[in-house]
Amino acid sequence: MFGRRGQDGVAKTGRGAPSAAPVSPAAPVTPQPLLPEILIEVGSGAVRPQIPSPPVAPSAAPRRRQTRTEAYYDTKGEVFSALIDTIDLSQLARLDAESAREEIRDIVNDIITIKNFAMSISEQEELLEDICNDVLGYGPLEPLLARDDIADIMVNGAGQTFIEVGGKTIESDVRFRDNAQLLSVCQRIVSQVGRRVDESSPICDARLPDGSRVNVIAPPLALDGPALTIRKFKRDKLTLEQLVRFGAISPEGATLLQIIGRVRCNVVISGGTGSGKTTLLNCLTRYIDLDERVITCEDTAELQLQQPHVVRLETRPPNIEGEGEVTMRDLVKNCLRMRPERIIVGEVRGPEVFDLLQAMNTGHDGSMGTIHANTPRECLSRMESMIAMGGFSLPARTVREMIAGSIDVIIQAARLRDGSRRITHVTEVVGMEGDVIITQDLMRYEIEGEDAAGRLIGRHLSTGIVKPHFWERARYYNEDRRLATALDQMEKLSN
């Protein structure tokens, strides 16, 4: 299937590729400009979306790589050039992931033998894996994407990559050949969701097929080469029961959150960057009834709802002429015409908060969203500021009455200094007293010290509220007894 191509070979005549130049075995080896072109060409085809790389077991220990030398990249470039001249990528795209990898490995082994490269078995295996990742995957990022213990991947140019493991940021040994290869990987990622990143459009938000969030900022805005940030999602979605095992919430607090999601309280999840807001939002959506119509609005689609009746919407950036942009506010406003029962906004960061509050106040109970704020009280202030930024000339009291009448519960998430993530407050919005929004905490997290390893020690405490403001709503859904039991248990454990 994959023999040497003749005069009518695909690469020599072009397959609609914008800039793929023909490569001849006798021509001087020029791997650096070739690799980015092939990466973009294969990434824009059917290979990556249809045959994702086979997963690696999360428990597998990462193989420590030696620092790459110029000789390694020269060898890899020469092998890669010979591979591209030999293989037929249109035929490769028709194979499944495992078969495609086996074909590439067989051909690369033959090339190494024919060219008589002096390589050890381990070096040859590493070269084979790298080339397979370059053709079928995301190049040097593949080993990091396969690990389930990594929460964030931060690439600061070709020569520096950091990862977050266990809440701590450490430097990885993963490197790119140069900034051109890194930019090619970035372009492959964003092209899969119909976006682009280059000098004319140097900032881009995108996502991986598993929903992981991706941000790219390229030169000339990034001075030291493209900066790529990936917020990874676990393959197995977290549940409230797992959050209890991790200590993020107490069992009684988890029951309280289940009831809040079940009885269709309007919820805002507040927290800083990396505090686990989206994870917690995913956990709460598990308690939405299966017969409810749910519409999600996100900048980059990352929510993973399990209900059968879900409509997912995503914003669109402007094109190169600056036209065609669809904002979050456009999506939220359009939601109201789609007969939703719940509206879920992935992240509220602007004037769309006004439309979300309107929806919460007009029969769409159980709507949810996340917002960046450090405390529940600051969350309310941020909503006021966002409405003001939208140009709404409303009196401050009117805005606060709208907020107090729309939001039922604020759940505060935090990433503590030891890297652990905790739900620190479950706060209820009670109403207005004069010009002030009144809130009351149902539960809070108190830090009591730290152990010898520097890990913080604390516990979730009840504030003594035994009949919250949404009690009647809980009784309407036959959850009042379970709510009373959970609050009573929290009270007993706090004393």
Short mmCIF file of C-alpha atoms in Angstrom, two decimals:
data_model
loop_
_atom_site.label_atom_id
_atom_site.label_comp_id
_atom_site.label_asym_id
_atom_site.label_seq_id
_atom_site.Cartn_x
_atom_site.Cartn_y
_atom_site.Cartn_z
CA MET A 1 0.00 0.00 0.00
CA PHE A 2 2.77 2.40 0.90
CA GLY A 3 5.35 1.99 -1.86
CA ARG A 4 7.57 4.58 -3.53
CA ARG A 5 5.42 6.98 -5.54
CA GLY A 6 5.91 7.63 -9.21
CA GLN A 7 5.44 10.70 -11.34
CA ASP A 8 1.76 10.95 -10.37
CA GLY A 9 2.49 10.66 -6.62
CA VAL A 10 0.33 12.65 -4.33
CA ALA A 11 3.03 14.75 -2.70
CA LYS A 12 4.65 15.63 -6.02
CA THR A 13 1.50 16.80 -7.75
CA GLY A 14 -0.07 18.30 -4.62
CA ARG A 15 -3.38 17.37 -2.98
CA GLY A 16 -4.73 20.83 -2.58
CA ALA A 17 -2.00 21.58 -0.08
CA PRO A 18 -1.27 25.29 0.08
CA SER A 19 2.50 25.06 0.36
CA ALA A 20 3.67 21.45 0.48
CA ALA A 21 6.82 21.36 -1.67
CA PRO A 22 7.94 18.14 -3.39
CA VAL A 23 10.72 16.25 -1.65
CA SER A 24 13.19 14.04 -3.46
CA PRO A 25 15.55 11.55 -1.78
CA ALA A 26 18.48 13.06 -3.63
CA ALA A 27 17.65 16.62 -2.70
CA PRO A 28 19.43 18.29 0.22
CA VAL A 29 17.67 17.59 3.50
CA THR A 30 15.64 20.57 4.70
CA PRO A 31 13.57 19.18 7.59
CA GLN A 32 12.72 22.37 9.41
CA PRO A 33 10.44 23.97 6.80
CA LEU A 34 9.00 20.58 5.80
CA LEU A 35 7.78 19.40 9.18
CA PRO A 36 5.46 22.35 9.88
CA GLU A 37 3.88 22.05 6.44
CA ILE A 38 3.21 18.34 6.81
CA LEU A 39 1.88 18.85 10.32
CA ILE A 40 -0.64 21.39 9.09
CA GLU A 41 -1.60 19.28 6.07
CA VAL A 42 -2.22 16.10 8.03
CA GLY A 43 -3.91 17.99 10.86
CA SER A 44 -6.38 19.62 8.51
CA GLY A 45 -7.28 16.27 6.99
CA ALA A 46 -9.11 13.30 8.41
CA VAL A 47 -6.21 11.64 10.21
CA ARG A 48 -6.33 13.21 13.65
CA PRO A 49 -10.10 13.60 14.17
CA GLN A 50 -10.88 10.09 12.91
CA ILE A 51 -7.98 8.13 14.39
CA PRO A 52 -6.94 9.63 17.72
CA SER A 53 -3.75 8.38 19.25
CA PRO A 54 -4.22 5.28 21.40
CA PRO A 55 -4.46 6.17 25.09
CA VAL A 56 -1.62 5.43 27.45
CA ALA A 57 -2.43 4.02 30.85
CA PRO A 58 -2.46 6.83 33.45
CA SER A 59 -0.48 4.70 35.84
CA ALA A 60 2.41 4.30 33.41
CA ALA A 61 5.49 6.09 34.70
CA PRO A 62 6.70 8.80 32.30
CA ARG A 63 9.91 7.93 30.51
CA ARG A 64 12.61 10.47 31.28
CA ARG A 65 14.06 11.84 28.07
CA GLN A 66 17.60 12.97 27.61
CA THR A 67 18.30 16.48 26.40
CA ARG A 68 17.94 16.53 22.64
CA THR A 69 21.02 17.42 20.61
CA GLU A 70 21.36 19.03 17.21
CA ALA A 71 22.55 15.69 15.86
CA TYR A 72 19.29 14.07 17.02
CA TYR A 73 17.19 16.67 15.22
CA ASP A 74 19.36 16.37 12.09
CA THR A 75 18.84 12.61 12.07
CA LYS A 76 15.14 12.95 12.74
CA GLY A 77 14.79 15.52 9.94
CA GLU A 78 16.53 13.28 7.44
CA VAL A 79 14.41 10.26 8.41
CA PHE A 80 11.26 12.36 8.33
CA SER A 81 12.05 13.70 4.85
CA ALA A 82 12.60 10.19 3.55
CA LEU A 83 9.37 9.03 5.20
CA ILE A 84 7.30 11.80 3.58
CA ASP A 85 8.84 11.02 0.20
CA THR A 86 7.96 7.33 0.62
CA ILE A 87 4.57 7.25 2.28
CA ASP A 88 1.22 8.11 0.72
CA LEU A 89 -0.63 10.26 3.25
CA SER A 90 -3.98 9.91 1.46
CA GLN A 91 -3.79 6.14 1.96
CA LEU A 92 -2.58 6.60 5.54
CA ALA A 93 -5.69 8.61 6.36
CA ARG A 94 -7.88 5.60 5.60
CA LEU A 95 -6.29 3.43 8.30
CA ASP A 96 -7.21 3.21 11.94
CA ALA A 97 -4.81 4.60 14.55
CA GLU A 98 -3.00 1.37 15.38
CA SER A 99 -2.54 0.31 11.74
CA ALA A 100 -1.28 3.78 10.77
CA ARG A 101 1.30 3.71 13.56
CA GLU A 102 2.47 0.25 12.57
CA GLU A 103 2.89 1.30 8.91
CA ILE A 104 4.91 4.36 9.91
CA ARG A 105 7.09 2.37 12.31
CA ASP A 106 7.82 -0.28 9.68
CA ILE A 107 8.83 2.29 7.07
CA VAL A 108 10.97 4.29 9.53
CA ASN A 109 12.76 1.10 10.60
CA ASP A 110 13.52 0.36 6.95
CA ILE A 111 14.82 3.91 6.42
CA ILE A 112 17.10 3.67 9.45
CA THR A 113 18.46 0.35 8.18
CA ILE A 114 19.00 1.58 4.62
CA LYS A 115 20.73 4.80 5.68
CA ASN A 116 22.77 2.89 8.27
CA PHE A 117 22.27 5.33 11.15
CA ALA A 118 24.27 4.42 14.26
CA MET A 119 21.58 4.30 16.95
CA SER A 120 20.95 2.25 20.05
CA ILE A 121 17.67 0.37 20.48
CA SER A 122 16.36 2.94 22.97
CA GLU A 123 17.31 5.87 20.69
CA GLN A 124 15.66 4.17 17.74
CA GLU A 125 12.49 3.53 19.77
CA GLU A 126 12.38 7.17 20.88
CA LEU A 127 12.83 8.37 17.31
CA LEU A 128 10.03 6.07 16.11
CA GLU A 129 7.66 7.37 18.78
CA ASP A 130 8.53 11.01 18.01
CA ILE A 131 7.90 10.64 14.30
CA CYS A 132 4.58 8.83 14.87
CA ASN A 133 3.51 11.64 17.19
CA ASP A 134 4.54 14.27 14.63
CA VAL A 135 2.51 12.65 11.83
CA LEU A 136 -0.56 11.43 13.74
CA GLY A 137 -0.61 13.46 16.94
CA TYR A 138 0.58 16.65 18.60
CA GLY A 139 4.30 16.01 18.45
CA PRO A 140 6.23 16.38 21.74
CA LEU A 141 2.96 17.09 23.61
CA GLU A 142 1.64 13.55 23.15
CA PRO A 143 3.35 12.01 26.23
CA LEU A 144 1.97 14.83 28.42
CA LEU A 145 -1.55 14.59 26.99
CA ALA A 146 -1.56 10.85 27.69
CA ARG A 147 -0.87 11.35 31.41
CA ASP A 148 -4.01 11.72 33.50
CA ASP A 149 -2.20 13.18 36.52
CA ILE A 150 -1.37 16.46 34.72
CA ALA A 151 -3.83 19.32 35.18
CA ASP A 152 -2.14 22.03 33.06
CA ILE A 153 0.48 22.13 30.32
CA MET A 154 2.24 25.48 29.81
CA VAL A 155 4.62 25.82 26.85
CA ASN A 156 6.70 29.01 26.91
CA GLY A 157 8.37 28.85 23.53
CA ALA A 158 10.11 25.84 22.01
CA GLY A 159 12.64 25.34 24.82
CA GLN A 160 10.55 25.46 27.99
CA THR A 161 7.51 23.47 29.10
CA PHE A 162 5.92 23.45 32.56
CA ILE A 163 3.24 21.13 33.90
CA GLU A 164 0.99 21.18 36.96
CA VAL A 165 0.93 17.94 38.93
CA GLY A 166 -0.78 17.63 42.30
CA GLY A 167 -1.41 21.36 42.44
CA LYS A 168 2.29 22.21 42.00
CA THR A 169 3.97 23.62 38.89
CA ILE A 170 7.15 21.85 37.79
CA GLU A 171 9.32 22.04 34.67
CA SER A 172 9.01 19.20 32.21
CA ASP A 173 11.79 17.81 30.02
CA VAL A 174 9.59 18.10 26.90
CA ARG A 175 11.08 20.37 24.23
CA PHE A 176 10.19 21.33 20.66
CA ARG A 177 12.73 21.37 17.84
CA ASP A 178 12.12 25.08 17.26
CA ASN A 179 9.34 27.67 17.35
CA ALA A 180 8.21 26.68 13.85
CA GLN A 181 7.37 23.17 15.04
CA LEU A 182 5.57 24.57 18.10
CA LEU A 183 3.51 26.93 15.94
CA SER A 184 2.63 24.04 13.62
CA VAL A 185 1.26 22.04 16.57
CA CYS A 186 -0.73 25.10 17.69
CA GLN A 187 -2.17 25.52 14.20
CA ARG A 188 -3.13 21.86 14.07
CA ILE A 189 -5.00 22.12 17.38
CA VAL A 190 -6.97 25.27 16.56
CA SER A 191 -7.75 24.22 12.96
CA GLN A 192 -9.77 21.28 14.25
CA VAL A 193 -12.36 23.67 15.70
CA GLY A 194 -12.35 25.99 12.67
CA ARG A 195 -10.02 28.65 14.09
CA ARG A 196 -6.64 29.98 13.11
CA VAL A 197 -3.54 31.42 14.71
CA ASP A 198 -0.86 33.36 12.84
CA GLU A 199 0.64 36.85 12.73
CA SER A 200 -2.63 38.44 11.64
CA SER A 201 -4.63 36.59 14.32
CA PRO A 202 -2.10 35.86 17.09
CA ILE A 203 -4.54 35.09 19.95
CA CYS A 204 -6.84 32.07 19.86
CA ASP A 205 -8.95 29.98 22.23
CA ALA A 206 -9.68 26.41 21.18
CA ARG A 207 -10.20 22.93 22.61
CA LEU A 208 -8.93 19.41 22.15
CA PRO A 209 -11.28 16.56 21.13
CA ASP A 210 -11.61 15.54 24.80
CA GLY A 211 -12.79 19.04 25.76
CA SER A 212 -9.49 20.27 27.23
CA ARG A 213 -9.20 24.05 27.04
CA VAL A 214 -6.45 25.52 24.84
CA ASN A 215 -5.10 29.07 24.58
CA VAL A 216 -2.46 30.14 22.08
CA ILE A 217 -0.71 33.48 21.78
CA ALA A 218 1.82 33.71 18.97
CA PRO A 219 4.44 36.22 17.78
CA PRO A 220 4.62 39.14 17.43
CA LEU A 221 2.64 39.39 20.69
CA ALA A 222 4.64 36.59 22.34
CA LEU A 223 8.24 37.74 22.18
CA ASP A 224 9.99 34.43 22.94
CA GLY A 225 7.98 32.22 20.63
CA PRO A 226 4.41 30.88 20.73
CA ALA A 227 2.94 30.39 24.22
CA LEU A 228 0.57 27.42 24.46
CA THR A 229 -1.54 26.71 27.55
CA ILE A 230 -3.68 23.59 27.89
CA ARG A 231 -6.11 23.09 30.78
CA LYS A 232 -6.52 19.32 30.69
CA PHE A 233 -9.68 17.42 31.54
CA LYS A 234 -9.52 13.99 33.06
CA ARG A 235 -10.73 11.11 30.92
CA ASP A 236 -12.99 9.99 33.75
CA LYS A 237 -15.14 12.93 34.77
CA LEU A 238 -15.03 13.73 38.48
CA THR A 239 -18.10 13.27 40.64
CA LEU A 240 -19.12 14.77 43.96
CA GLU A 241 -18.29 11.43 45.60
CA GLN A 242 -14.72 11.73 44.34
CA LEU A 243 -14.52 15.34 45.53
CA VAL A 244 -15.50 14.03 48.98
CA ARG A 245 -12.64 11.50 48.85
CA PHE A 246 -10.22 14.24 47.86
CA GLY A 247 -11.37 16.37 50.80
CA ALA A 248 -12.72 19.18 48.61
CA ILE A 249 -16.11 18.92 50.34
CA SER A 250 -17.55 16.99 53.29
CA PRO A 251 -20.11 14.18 52.71
CA GLU A 252 -22.85 16.35 54.23
CA GLY A 253 -21.78 19.28 52.07
CA ALA A 254 -21.93 17.06 48.99
CA THR A 255 -25.50 16.10 49.88
CA LEU A 256 -26.34 19.79 50.22
CA LEU A 257 -24.92 20.47 46.72
CA GLN A 258 -26.88 17.55 45.27
CA ILE A 259 -30.09 19.00 46.66
CA ILE A 260 -29.22 22.47 45.34
CA GLY A 261 -28.78 21.02 41.85
CA ARG A 262 -31.85 18.83 42.10
CA VAL A 263 -34.34 21.51 43.27
CA ARG A 264 -33.40 23.89 40.44
CA CYS A 265 -31.74 26.64 42.45
CA ASN A 266 -30.07 29.31 40.31
CA VAL A 267 -26.37 28.78 41.04
CA VAL A 268 -23.24 30.81 40.43
CA ILE A 269 -19.90 29.07 41.03
CA SER A 270 -17.28 31.60 42.02
CA GLY A 271 -13.53 31.16 42.26
CA GLY A 272 -10.10 32.12 40.99
CA THR A 273 -8.27 30.72 37.99
CA GLY A 274 -7.59 27.01 38.39
CA SER A 275 -9.80 26.65 41.46
CA GLY A 276 -12.00 23.95 39.87
CA LYS A 277 -15.09 25.95 38.86
CA THR A 278 -15.75 24.06 35.63
CA THR A 279 -15.15 20.70 37.32
CA LEU A 280 -17.65 21.59 40.04
CA LEU A 281 -20.15 22.79 37.44
CA ASN A 282 -19.85 19.45 35.65
CA CYS A 283 -20.48 17.67 38.96
CA LEU A 284 -23.64 19.67 39.67
CA THR A 285 -25.10 19.06 36.22
CA ARG A 286 -25.24 15.32 36.99
CA TYR A 287 -28.28 16.01 39.16
CA ILE A 288 -30.34 17.60 36.41
CA ASP A 289 -33.36 15.47 35.54
CA LEU A 290 -33.04 13.52 32.30
CA ASP A 291 -36.24 15.00 30.83
CA GLU A 292 -35.05 18.64 31.08
CA ARG A 293 -33.90 20.58 28.01
CA VAL A 294 -30.50 22.09 28.80
CA ILE A 295 -28.67 24.65 26.64
CA THR A 296 -25.01 25.44 27.29
CA CYS A 297 -23.19 28.58 26.11
CA GLU A 298 -19.39 28.64 26.18
CA ASP A 299 -16.42 30.41 24.63
CA THR A 300 -14.78 27.03 24.09
CA ALA A 301 -17.03 24.01 24.61
CA GLU A 302 -15.71 22.08 27.61
CA LEU A 303 -18.76 21.11 29.66
CA GLN A 304 -19.52 17.39 29.55
CA LEU A 305 -23.19 16.90 30.35
CA GLN A 306 -24.64 13.39 30.46
CA GLN A 307 -28.31 14.26 29.90
CA PRO A 308 -29.88 13.17 26.61
CA HIS A 309 -31.49 16.55 25.80
CA VAL A 310 -28.55 18.98 25.64
CA VAL A 311 -27.88 21.71 23.05
CA ARG A 312 -24.29 22.96 23.05
CA LEU A 313 -23.50 26.45 21.72
CA GLU A 314 -20.10 28.05 21.24
CA THR A 315 -19.04 31.61 20.48
CA ARG A 316 -17.24 32.50 17.25
CA PRO A 317 -14.39 35.01 16.88
CA PRO A 318 -14.34 37.54 14.04
CA ASN A 319 -12.81 36.54 10.72
CA ILE A 320 -9.77 38.16 9.17
CA GLU A 321 -11.90 41.08 7.98
CA GLY A 322 -13.19 41.61 11.53
CA GLU A 323 -16.68 40.37 10.72
CA GLY A 324 -18.85 37.42 11.69
CA GLU A 325 -18.22 37.51 15.44
CA VAL A 326 -20.82 35.83 17.66
CA THR A 327 -20.47 36.88 21.28
CA MET A 328 -21.56 35.18 24.47
CA ARG A 329 -24.33 37.71 24.83
CA ASP A 330 -25.65 36.78 21.38
CA LEU A 331 -25.79 33.14 22.43
CA VAL A 332 -27.51 33.79 25.76
CA LYS A 333 -30.10 36.03 24.10
CA ASN A 334 -30.74 33.40 21.45
CA CYS A 335 -31.18 30.74 24.15
CA LEU A 336 -34.36 32.43 25.28
CA ARG A 337 -35.93 31.61 21.87
CA MET A 338 -35.00 27.92 22.07
CA ARG A 339 -37.39 26.86 24.84
CA PRO A 340 -34.70 26.03 27.41
CA GLU A 341 -35.51 24.71 30.86
CA ARG A 342 -32.01 25.41 32.12
CA ILE A 343 -29.32 27.68 30.68
CA ILE A 344 -25.72 26.97 31.64
CA VAL A 345 -23.06 29.57 30.85
CA GLY A 346 -19.55 28.16 31.01
CA GLU A 347 -18.00 31.42 32.15
CA VAL A 348 -19.66 34.77 32.80
CA ARG A 349 -17.15 37.50 32.08
CA GLY A 350 -19.03 40.42 30.55
CA PRO A 351 -22.40 42.02 29.75
CA GLU A 352 -23.96 38.60 29.13
CA VAL A 353 -24.50 38.45 32.90
CA PHE A 354 -27.46 40.81 32.37
CA ASP A 355 -29.15 38.41 29.96
CA LEU A 356 -28.39 35.43 32.22
CA LEU A 357 -30.01 37.20 35.19
CA GLN A 358 -33.01 38.01 33.02
CA ALA A 359 -33.30 34.34 32.07
CA MET A 360 -33.06 33.23 35.70
CA ASN A 361 -35.84 35.66 36.56
CA THR A 362 -38.21 34.62 33.78
CA GLY A 363 -38.90 30.95 34.42
CA HIS A 364 -35.57 29.29 33.64
CA ASP A 365 -34.95 28.05 37.19
CA GLY A 366 -31.89 25.92 37.75
CA SER A 367 -29.64 27.95 35.45
CA MET A 368 -25.95 27.95 36.31
CA GLY A 369 -22.74 29.76 35.49
CA THR A 370 -19.20 30.40 36.71
CA ILE A 371 -17.50 33.70 37.47
CA HIS A 372 -14.04 34.81 38.55
CA ALA A 373 -14.18 36.17 42.12
CA ASN A 374 -12.39 35.48 45.39
CA THR A 375 -15.37 35.61 47.77
CA PRO A 376 -19.17 35.35 47.48
CA ARG A 377 -19.51 39.02 48.32
CA GLU A 378 -16.99 39.96 45.65
CA CYS A 379 -18.94 37.78 43.21
CA LEU A 380 -21.99 40.01 43.66
CA SER A 381 -19.88 43.14 43.15
CA ARG A 382 -18.38 41.69 39.99
CA MET A 383 -21.85 41.12 38.55
CA GLU A 384 -22.70 44.77 39.18
CA SER A 385 -19.48 45.83 37.46
CA MET A 386 -20.14 43.62 34.43
CA ILE A 387 -23.62 45.06 33.98
CA ALA A 388 -22.14 48.57 34.17
CA MET A 389 -19.51 47.61 31.56
CA GLY A 390 -22.30 46.62 29.19
CA GLY A 391 -23.51 50.22 29.08
CA PHE A 392 -26.76 49.62 30.97
CA SER A 393 -27.69 52.90 32.64
CA LEU A 394 -29.64 51.39 35.51
CA PRO A 395 -29.72 52.63 39.11
CA ALA A 396 -27.50 50.65 41.47
CA ARG A 397 -30.49 49.58 43.56
CA THR A 398 -32.29 48.23 40.50
CA VAL A 399 -29.26 46.17 39.50
CA ARG A 400 -28.91 44.75 43.02
CA GLU A 401 -32.60 43.89 43.17
CA MET A 402 -32.21 42.01 39.89
CA ILE A 403 -29.21 40.08 41.26
CA ALA A 404 -30.93 39.30 44.57
CA GLY A 405 -34.06 38.14 42.79
CA SER A 406 -32.20 35.91 40.35
CA ILE A 407 -29.35 34.20 42.22
CA ASP A 408 -30.22 31.62 44.87
CA VAL A 409 -26.83 30.14 45.82
CA ILE A 410 -23.17 31.09 45.37
CA ILE A 411 -20.66 28.23 45.68
CA GLN A 412 -17.11 29.44 46.31
CA ALA A 413 -14.17 27.31 45.16
CA ALA A 414 -10.54 28.05 46.00
CA ARG A 415 -7.09 26.71 45.24
CA LEU A 416 -5.13 26.85 48.49
CA ARG A 417 -1.43 27.58 48.84
CA ASP A 418 -0.53 23.87 49.14
CA GLY A 419 -2.12 23.24 45.72
CA SER A 420 -5.27 21.58 47.08
CA ARG A 421 -8.71 22.68 45.92
CA ARG A 422 -11.55 23.18 48.37
CA ILE A 423 -15.14 24.39 48.33
CA THR A 424 -14.82 27.14 50.91
CA HIS A 425 -18.36 28.58 51.05
CA VAL A 426 -21.90 27.61 50.19
CA THR A 427 -23.66 30.96 50.44
CA GLU A 428 -27.34 31.71 50.03
CA VAL A 429 -28.63 35.01 48.62
CA VAL A 430 -31.53 35.97 50.90
CA GLY A 431 -32.74 39.28 49.49
CA MET A 432 -32.39 43.03 49.93
CA GLU A 433 -32.22 45.16 53.04
CA GLY A 434 -32.18 48.79 52.01
CA ASP A 435 -29.58 49.05 49.23
CA VAL A 436 -27.57 46.03 50.39
CA ILE A 437 -27.85 42.43 49.17
CA ILE A 438 -28.17 40.11 52.18
CA THR A 439 -26.42 36.75 52.12
CA GLN A 440 -25.96 33.95 54.62
CA ASP A 441 -23.40 31.14 54.66
CA LEU A 442 -24.78 27.63 54.97
CA MET A 443 -21.31 26.08 55.14
CA ARG A 444 -17.71 27.31 55.18
CA TYR A 445 -14.22 25.81 55.23
CA GLU A 446 -11.85 26.75 58.03
CA ILE A 447 -8.10 26.11 57.94
CA GLU A 448 -6.82 24.77 61.26
CA GLY A 449 -3.12 24.35 60.51
CA GLU A 450 -0.75 22.29 58.37
CA ASP A 451 1.06 18.99 58.69
CA ALA A 452 4.78 18.23 58.51
CA ALA A 453 4.63 17.95 54.72
CA GLY A 454 3.16 21.46 54.37
CA ARG A 455 -0.36 20.28 53.52
CA LEU A 456 -3.11 22.43 54.98
CA ILE A 457 -5.47 20.87 57.51
CA GLY A 458 -9.05 22.11 57.81
CA ARG A 459 -12.68 21.10 57.96
CA HIS A 460 -16.06 22.11 56.61
CA LEU A 461 -18.27 23.65 59.29
CA SER A 462 -21.96 24.44 59.51
CA THR A 463 -22.95 28.02 60.28
CA GLY A 464 -26.00 26.91 62.25
CA ILE A 465 -28.62 27.67 59.59
CA VAL A 466 -31.21 24.90 59.86
CA LYS A 467 -33.85 26.29 57.49
CA PRO A 468 -32.33 27.95 54.42
CA HIS A 469 -34.13 30.44 52.24
CA PHE A 470 -34.79 27.82 49.53
CA TRP A 471 -36.55 25.51 52.02
CA GLU A 472 -39.94 25.85 50.31
CA ARG A 473 -38.37 25.01 46.98
CA ALA A 474 -36.82 21.89 48.51
CA ARG A 475 -40.18 20.87 49.95
CA TYR A 476 -41.79 21.34 46.52
CA TYR A 477 -39.32 18.77 45.15
CA ASN A 478 -39.70 16.44 48.17
CA GLU A 479 -36.13 17.09 49.26
CA ASP A 480 -36.90 18.89 52.54
CA ARG A 481 -36.27 15.88 54.76
CA ARG A 482 -32.93 15.08 53.16
CA LEU A 483 -31.98 18.75 53.39
CA ALA A 484 -32.89 18.88 57.08
CA THR A 485 -30.86 15.72 57.75
CA ALA A 486 -27.77 17.06 55.94
CA LEU A 487 -27.89 20.40 57.77
CA ASP A 488 -28.45 18.65 61.11
CA GLN A 489 -25.47 16.36 60.56
CA MET A 490 -23.26 19.32 59.59
CA GLU A 491 -24.33 21.11 62.77
CA LYS A 492 -23.50 18.10 64.96
CA LEU A 493 -20.08 17.60 63.37
CA SER A 494 -19.24 21.29 63.76
CA ASN A 495 -19.78 21.24 67.55
#
